[in-house]
mmCIF file of C-alpha atoms and ligand atoms in Angstrom:
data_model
loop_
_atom_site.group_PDB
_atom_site.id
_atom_site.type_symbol
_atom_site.label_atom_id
_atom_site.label_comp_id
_atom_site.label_asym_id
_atom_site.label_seq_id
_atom_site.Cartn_x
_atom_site.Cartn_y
_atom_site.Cartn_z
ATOM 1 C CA UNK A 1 121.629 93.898 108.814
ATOM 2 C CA UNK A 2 118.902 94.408 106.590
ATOM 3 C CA UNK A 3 116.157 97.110 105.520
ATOM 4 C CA UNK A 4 112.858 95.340 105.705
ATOM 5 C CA UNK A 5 109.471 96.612 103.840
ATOM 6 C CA UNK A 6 107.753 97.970 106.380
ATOM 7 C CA UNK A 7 103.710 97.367 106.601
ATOM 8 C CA UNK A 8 101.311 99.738 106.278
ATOM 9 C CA UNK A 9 97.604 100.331 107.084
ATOM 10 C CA UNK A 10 94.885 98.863 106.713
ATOM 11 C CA UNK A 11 97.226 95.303 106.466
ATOM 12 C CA UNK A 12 95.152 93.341 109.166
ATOM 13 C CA UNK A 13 98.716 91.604 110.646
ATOM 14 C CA UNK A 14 98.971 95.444 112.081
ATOM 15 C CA UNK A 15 96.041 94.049 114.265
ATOM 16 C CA UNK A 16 97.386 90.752 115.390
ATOM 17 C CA UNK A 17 98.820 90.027 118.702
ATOM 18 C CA UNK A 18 102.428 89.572 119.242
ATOM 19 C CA UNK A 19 103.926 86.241 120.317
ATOM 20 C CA UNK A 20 106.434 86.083 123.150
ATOM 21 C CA UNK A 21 109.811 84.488 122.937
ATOM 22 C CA UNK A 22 110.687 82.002 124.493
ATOM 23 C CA UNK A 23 114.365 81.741 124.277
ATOM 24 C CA UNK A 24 116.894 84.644 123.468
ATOM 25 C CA UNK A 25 118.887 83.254 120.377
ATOM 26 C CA UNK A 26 121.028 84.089 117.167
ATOM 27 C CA UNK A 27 118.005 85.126 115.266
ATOM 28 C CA UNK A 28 116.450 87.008 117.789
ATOM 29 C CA UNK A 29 119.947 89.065 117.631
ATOM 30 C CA UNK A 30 119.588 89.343 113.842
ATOM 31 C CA UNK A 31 115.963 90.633 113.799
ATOM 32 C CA UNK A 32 116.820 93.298 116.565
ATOM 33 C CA UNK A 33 119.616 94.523 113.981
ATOM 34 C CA UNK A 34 117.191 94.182 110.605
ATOM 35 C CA UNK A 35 114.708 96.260 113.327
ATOM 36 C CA UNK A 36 117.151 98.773 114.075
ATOM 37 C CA UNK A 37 118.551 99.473 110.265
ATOM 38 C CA UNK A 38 114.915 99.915 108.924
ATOM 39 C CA UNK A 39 114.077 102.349 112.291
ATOM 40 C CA UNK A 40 116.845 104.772 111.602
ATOM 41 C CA UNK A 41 116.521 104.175 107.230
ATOM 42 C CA UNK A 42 112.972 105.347 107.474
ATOM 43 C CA UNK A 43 113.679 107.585 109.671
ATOM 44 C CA UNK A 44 111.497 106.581 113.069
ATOM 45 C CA UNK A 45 112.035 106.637 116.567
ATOM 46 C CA UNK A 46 110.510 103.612 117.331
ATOM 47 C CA UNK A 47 109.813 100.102 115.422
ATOM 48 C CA UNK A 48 107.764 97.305 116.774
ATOM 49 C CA UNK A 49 108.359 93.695 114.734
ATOM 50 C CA UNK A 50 105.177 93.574 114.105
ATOM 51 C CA UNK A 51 105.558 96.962 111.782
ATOM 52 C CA UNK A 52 108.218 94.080 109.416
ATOM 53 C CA UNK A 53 105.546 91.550 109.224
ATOM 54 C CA UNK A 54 106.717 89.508 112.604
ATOM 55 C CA UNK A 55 104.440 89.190 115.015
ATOM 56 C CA UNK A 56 106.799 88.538 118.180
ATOM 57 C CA UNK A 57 107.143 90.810 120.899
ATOM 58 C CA UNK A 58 110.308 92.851 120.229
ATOM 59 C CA UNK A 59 110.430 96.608 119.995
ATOM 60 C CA UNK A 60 113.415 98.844 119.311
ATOM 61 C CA UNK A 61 113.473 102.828 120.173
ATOM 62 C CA UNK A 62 115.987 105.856 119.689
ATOM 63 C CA UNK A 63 114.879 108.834 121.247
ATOM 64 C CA UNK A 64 118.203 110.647 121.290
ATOM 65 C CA UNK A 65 118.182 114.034 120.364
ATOM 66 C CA UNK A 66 119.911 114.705 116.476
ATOM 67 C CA UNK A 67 123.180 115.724 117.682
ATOM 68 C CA UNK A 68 123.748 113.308 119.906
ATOM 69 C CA UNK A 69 125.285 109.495 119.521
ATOM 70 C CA UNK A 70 122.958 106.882 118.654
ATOM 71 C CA UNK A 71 121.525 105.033 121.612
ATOM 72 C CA UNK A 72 118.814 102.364 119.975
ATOM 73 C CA UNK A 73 117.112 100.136 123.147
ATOM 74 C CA UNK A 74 116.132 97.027 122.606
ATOM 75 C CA UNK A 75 113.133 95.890 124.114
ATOM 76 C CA UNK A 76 111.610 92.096 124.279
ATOM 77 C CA UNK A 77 108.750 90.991 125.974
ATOM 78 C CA UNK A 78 108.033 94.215 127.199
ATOM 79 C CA UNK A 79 105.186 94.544 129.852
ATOM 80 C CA UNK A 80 104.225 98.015 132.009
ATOM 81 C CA UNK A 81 104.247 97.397 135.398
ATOM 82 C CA UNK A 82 102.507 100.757 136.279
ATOM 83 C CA UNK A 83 101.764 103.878 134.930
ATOM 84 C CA UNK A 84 101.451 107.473 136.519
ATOM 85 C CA UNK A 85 97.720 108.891 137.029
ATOM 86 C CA UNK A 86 99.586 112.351 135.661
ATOM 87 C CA UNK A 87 99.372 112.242 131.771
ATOM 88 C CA UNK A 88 101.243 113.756 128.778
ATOM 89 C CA UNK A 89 100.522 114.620 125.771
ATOM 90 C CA UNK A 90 102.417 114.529 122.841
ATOM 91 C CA UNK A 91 101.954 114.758 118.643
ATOM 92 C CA UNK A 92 102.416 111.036 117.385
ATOM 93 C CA UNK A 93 103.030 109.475 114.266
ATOM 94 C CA UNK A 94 103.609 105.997 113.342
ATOM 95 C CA UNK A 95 105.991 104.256 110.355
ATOM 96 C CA UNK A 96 102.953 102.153 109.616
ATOM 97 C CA UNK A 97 100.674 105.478 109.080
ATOM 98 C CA UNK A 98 102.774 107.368 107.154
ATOM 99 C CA UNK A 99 102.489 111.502 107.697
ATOM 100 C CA UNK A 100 99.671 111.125 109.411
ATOM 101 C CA UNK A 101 99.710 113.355 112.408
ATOM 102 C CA UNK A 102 97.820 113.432 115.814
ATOM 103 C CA UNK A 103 98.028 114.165 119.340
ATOM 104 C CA UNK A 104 97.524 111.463 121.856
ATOM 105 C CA UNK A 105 97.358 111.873 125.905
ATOM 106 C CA UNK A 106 99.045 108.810 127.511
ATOM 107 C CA UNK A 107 100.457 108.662 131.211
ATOM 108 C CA UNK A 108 103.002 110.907 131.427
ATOM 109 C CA UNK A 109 105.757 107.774 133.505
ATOM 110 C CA UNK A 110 105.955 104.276 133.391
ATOM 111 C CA UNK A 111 107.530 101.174 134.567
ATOM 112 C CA UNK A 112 108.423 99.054 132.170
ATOM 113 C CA UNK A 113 109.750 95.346 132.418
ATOM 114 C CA UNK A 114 111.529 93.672 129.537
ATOM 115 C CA UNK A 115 114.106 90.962 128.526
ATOM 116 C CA UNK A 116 117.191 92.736 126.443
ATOM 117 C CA UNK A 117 119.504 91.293 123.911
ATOM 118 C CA UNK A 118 121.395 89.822 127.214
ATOM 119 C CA UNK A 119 118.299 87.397 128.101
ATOM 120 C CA UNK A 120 118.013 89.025 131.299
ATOM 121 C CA UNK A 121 114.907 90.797 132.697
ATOM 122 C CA UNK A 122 115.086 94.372 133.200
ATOM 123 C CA UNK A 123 113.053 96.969 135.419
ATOM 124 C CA UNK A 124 112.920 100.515 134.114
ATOM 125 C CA UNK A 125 111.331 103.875 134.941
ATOM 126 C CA UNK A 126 110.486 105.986 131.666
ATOM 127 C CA UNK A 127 109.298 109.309 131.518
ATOM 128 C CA UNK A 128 108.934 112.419 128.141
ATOM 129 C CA UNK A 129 109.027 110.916 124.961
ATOM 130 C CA UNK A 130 110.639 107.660 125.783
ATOM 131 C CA UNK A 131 107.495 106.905 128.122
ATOM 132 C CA UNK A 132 104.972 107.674 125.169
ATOM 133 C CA UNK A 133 107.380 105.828 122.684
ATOM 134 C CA UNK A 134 107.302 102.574 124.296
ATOM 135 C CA UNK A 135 103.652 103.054 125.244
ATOM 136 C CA UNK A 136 102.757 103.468 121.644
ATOM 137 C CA UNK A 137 105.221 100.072 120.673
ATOM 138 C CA UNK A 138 103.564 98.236 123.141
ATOM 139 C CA UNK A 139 100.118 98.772 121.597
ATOM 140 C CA UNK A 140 101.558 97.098 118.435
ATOM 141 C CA UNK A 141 102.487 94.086 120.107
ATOM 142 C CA UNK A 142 98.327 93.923 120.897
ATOM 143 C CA UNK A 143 97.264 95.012 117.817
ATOM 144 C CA UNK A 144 96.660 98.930 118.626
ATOM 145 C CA UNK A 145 97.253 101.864 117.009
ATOM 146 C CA UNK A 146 97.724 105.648 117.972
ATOM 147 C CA UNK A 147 94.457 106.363 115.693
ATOM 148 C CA UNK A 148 92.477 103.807 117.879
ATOM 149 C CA UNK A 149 92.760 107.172 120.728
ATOM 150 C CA UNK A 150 91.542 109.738 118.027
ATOM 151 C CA UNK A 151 88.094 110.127 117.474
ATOM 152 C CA UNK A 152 86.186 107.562 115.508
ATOM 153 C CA UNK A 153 85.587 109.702 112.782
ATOM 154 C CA UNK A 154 88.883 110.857 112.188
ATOM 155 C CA UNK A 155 90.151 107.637 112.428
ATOM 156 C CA UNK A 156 87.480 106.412 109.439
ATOM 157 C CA UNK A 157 88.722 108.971 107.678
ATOM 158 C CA UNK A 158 92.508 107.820 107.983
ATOM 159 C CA UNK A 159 91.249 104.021 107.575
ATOM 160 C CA UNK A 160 89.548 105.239 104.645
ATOM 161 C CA UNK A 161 92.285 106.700 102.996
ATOM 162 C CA UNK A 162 95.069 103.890 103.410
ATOM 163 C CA UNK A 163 92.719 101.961 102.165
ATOM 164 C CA UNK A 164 92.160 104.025 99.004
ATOM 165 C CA UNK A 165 95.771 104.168 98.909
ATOM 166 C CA UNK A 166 96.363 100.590 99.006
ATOM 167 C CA UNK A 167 94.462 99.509 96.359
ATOM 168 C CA UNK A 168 96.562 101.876 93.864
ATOM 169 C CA UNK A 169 99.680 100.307 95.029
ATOM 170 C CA UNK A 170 98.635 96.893 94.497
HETATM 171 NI NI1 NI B 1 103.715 102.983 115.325
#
């Protein structure tokens, strides 16, 4: 298991779509682990491959509470099936945005189908925070962000500021 540098706005591959796999292999194991390790060492709740540089669609989440056992999901080729009309909202943040901080309304319960690590497909219902988490790692896997639901001027005003950001570090 490795830590992996994880991308940050404005890199454009945060705005590419996700490739599906195909087949369910070694390597997909390995990258689920290298996904997991640099979800809980930075610390997140949720990781999309995307946020490491790979494009493929994989997601891993771990919404358990602090004092409870680690539980991380692994989630590949993830598609919603359907999505409450009742909505939630919640404050969201994103690895790839570092502390930046906004409140996004999404539906509130979803059903999600998925392959996991077993290569089988999977039907689940998700509700609270695990329904917005996956929501919000299934916009990476199409290129979207949490800042694409604030208002446009906010989100120039984050865009602006990675960017600003971005050109010190390099
Ligand atoms: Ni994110």
């Amino acid at each position: 298991m490795t830590i992996k540098p994880l991308i940050i706005l404005p890199d454009p591959v945060l705005r590419q779509v996700s490739a599906p796999f195909e087949t369910i292999d070694d390597s997909v194991h390995a990258l689920s682990s290298d996904m997991i390790e640099t979800m809980y060492d930075a610390p997140g709740i949720g990781l999309a491959a995307v946020q490491i540089g790979i494009p493929r669609r994989m997601l891993v989440i771990d919404v358990s509470k602090e004092d409870e056992e680690k539980a991380p999901q692994v989630f590949i080729n993830p598609e919603i099936l359907q999505s409450s009309d009742e909505r939630s909202v919640y404050e969201e943040g994103c690895l790839s945005i570092p502390d930046y901080y906004a409140e996004v309304e999404r539906p509130a319960r979803i059903t999600v189908k998925y392959l996991g690590l077993d290569g089988k497909e999977h039907i689940d219902d998700a509700e609270g925070l695990l329904a917005t988490c996956l929501q919000h790692e299934i916009d990476h896997l199409n290129g979207v962000l949490f800042i694409d639901y604030i208002s446009r001027l906010k989100r120039e005003m984050v865009i602006r500021k990675f960017t600003k950001a971005s050109k010190i570090r390099a």
